[in-house]
Amino acid sequence: MHIHVLGSAAGGGFPQWNCNCRNCAGLRRGTLRARARTQSSIALSGNGEDWLLCNASPDILVQLKSFAAAQPARALRDTALRAILLVDAQIDHVTGLYMLREHRARWPLWTTRPVREDLERGNPIFPLLDHYCGSDWHEIALDGAAFAIPQVPGLRFTALPLRSNAPPYSPHRDRPIDGDTIGLAVEDMASGKRLVYAPGVVEIDARLSAAMRSADVVMIDGTCFRDDEMIALGISKKRARDMGHLAQSGAGGMLEQLAQLPPATRKILIHINNTNPILDEDSAEHAEVRAAGVEIAYDGMEIEL
Ligand code: MLT
Ligand code: MN
Ligand code: ZN
């Protein structure tokens, strides 16, 4: 399995256009040792030629420019992206669909039913896309059964319904139901190697925990270091938990959860908010995460499994 991180930041990216928090201002001024990051998306492939886009970020055009494998140039109009899967209906994961409207065929598009409903009503990208290339929707079932995406051979997927939050334009905002947010367990059918990808999750339940324990690589919600991070900065009244994200620090936090995994498991934080102190490579929090054997995803990160 080939994993390519297109965007490792949460919604807003890093630096965020209107933000002057310590991180964003420091990066802009060049006084902070950190990497800029675009919004949340990864690409997956079994054979290195046919790729699944997992989440379509508002930054997709920039992301594709620095991902050579995405443009094999076999025809006048071409792409190695063969299908798209969305783990939720949030802006940072779906807005890139607008930028992919010039596709030469209907996009094979995989989502859960609640995500499809949000993208038909509150944020009607699906009907809008019908005026351009259009899409063929495939339902991701929540019954735990593995499924294949025929355009992306060699990989087998299982949806993990996750506790998080639904977008503000969803009827389920603050009262999420199963399928508003999923994680993915992905198995390479040739090597048997497994990835768990879960960029938005507030609670590690038994099913997610079991999938994480049997994975070789876990790429998981790295949004905030502290639950009250946005409140402490005066940016928001919301805790990470209210937004559907489990913070890294504290009792029951992500670092504690990841510490329970086998030592050989690669543990990688992804979907990192621009306020998160781990982005500052000289911070105590960055050092704490690295000392715990946890990696911090960056744009362009590649993993072969
Ligand atoms: C989230 O992950 O909580 C959302 O993407 C936040 C946002 O809309 O930027
Ligand atoms: Mn997000
Ligand atoms: Zn900021």
PDB file of N, CA and C and ligand atoms in Angstrom, residues 11-12 90-92 243 245 271, ligand 1:
ATOM      1  N   GLY A  11      -8.967  22.032   9.350  1.00  0.00           N
ATOM      2  CA  GLY A  11      -9.639  23.126   8.645  1.00  0.00           C
ATOM      3  C   GLY A  11      -8.917  24.451   8.904  1.00  0.00           C
ATOM      4  N   GLY A  12      -8.726  25.243   7.849  1.00  0.00           N
ATOM      5  CA  GLY A  12      -8.012  26.511   7.976  1.00  0.00           C
ATOM      6  C   GLY A  12      -6.585  26.424   7.480  1.00  0.00           C
ATOM      7  N   GLN A  90     -17.464  17.618   6.215  1.00  0.00           N
ATOM      8  CA  GLN A  90     -16.933  18.914   6.651  1.00  0.00           C
ATOM      9  C   GLN A  90     -16.264  19.656   5.487  1.00  0.00           C
ATOM     10  N   ILE A  91     -16.308  20.979   5.571  1.00  0.00           N
ATOM     11  CA  ILE A  91     -15.749  21.862   4.537  1.00  0.00           C
ATOM     12  C   ILE A  91     -14.327  21.450   4.131  1.00  0.00           C
ATOM     13  N   ASP A  92     -13.492  21.166   5.148  1.00  0.00           N
ATOM     14  CA  ASP A  92     -12.081  20.889   4.832  1.00  0.00           C
ATOM     15  C   ASP A  92     -11.898  19.568   4.094  1.00  0.00           C
ATOM     16  N   MET A 243     -15.998  20.053  19.303  1.00  0.00           N
ATOM     17  CA  MET A 243     -15.864  20.022  17.835  1.00  0.00           C
ATOM     18  C   MET A 243     -15.709  18.593  17.328  1.00  0.00           C
ATOM     19  N   HIS A 245     -13.213  16.344  18.501  1.00  0.00           N
ATOM     20  CA  HIS A 245     -11.808  15.939  18.429  1.00  0.00           C
ATOM     21  C   HIS A 245     -11.252  15.628  19.823  1.00  0.00           C
ATOM     22  N   HIS A 271      -4.366  15.891  10.598  1.00  0.00           N
ATOM     23  CA  HIS A 271      -5.479  16.850  10.808  1.00  0.00           C
ATOM     24  C   HIS A 271      -5.129  17.714  12.028  1.00  0.00           C
TER      25      HIS A 271
HETATM   26  C1  MLT B   1     -13.508  19.922  12.009  1.00  0.00           C
HETATM   27  O1  MLT B   1     -12.720  19.033  11.720  1.00  0.00           O
HETATM   28  O2  MLT B   1     -13.931  20.046  13.163  1.00  0.00           O
HETATM   29  C2  MLT B   1     -13.977  20.879  10.956  1.00  0.00           C
HETATM   30  O3  MLT B   1     -13.341  20.592   9.744  1.00  0.00           O
HETATM   31  C3  MLT B   1     -13.781  22.298  11.376  1.00  0.00           C
HETATM   32  C4  MLT B   1     -13.890  23.249  10.213  1.00  0.00           C
HETATM   33  O4  MLT B   1     -14.980  23.436   9.670  1.00  0.00           O
HETATM   34  O5  MLT B   1     -12.883  23.835   9.826  1.00  0.00           O
END
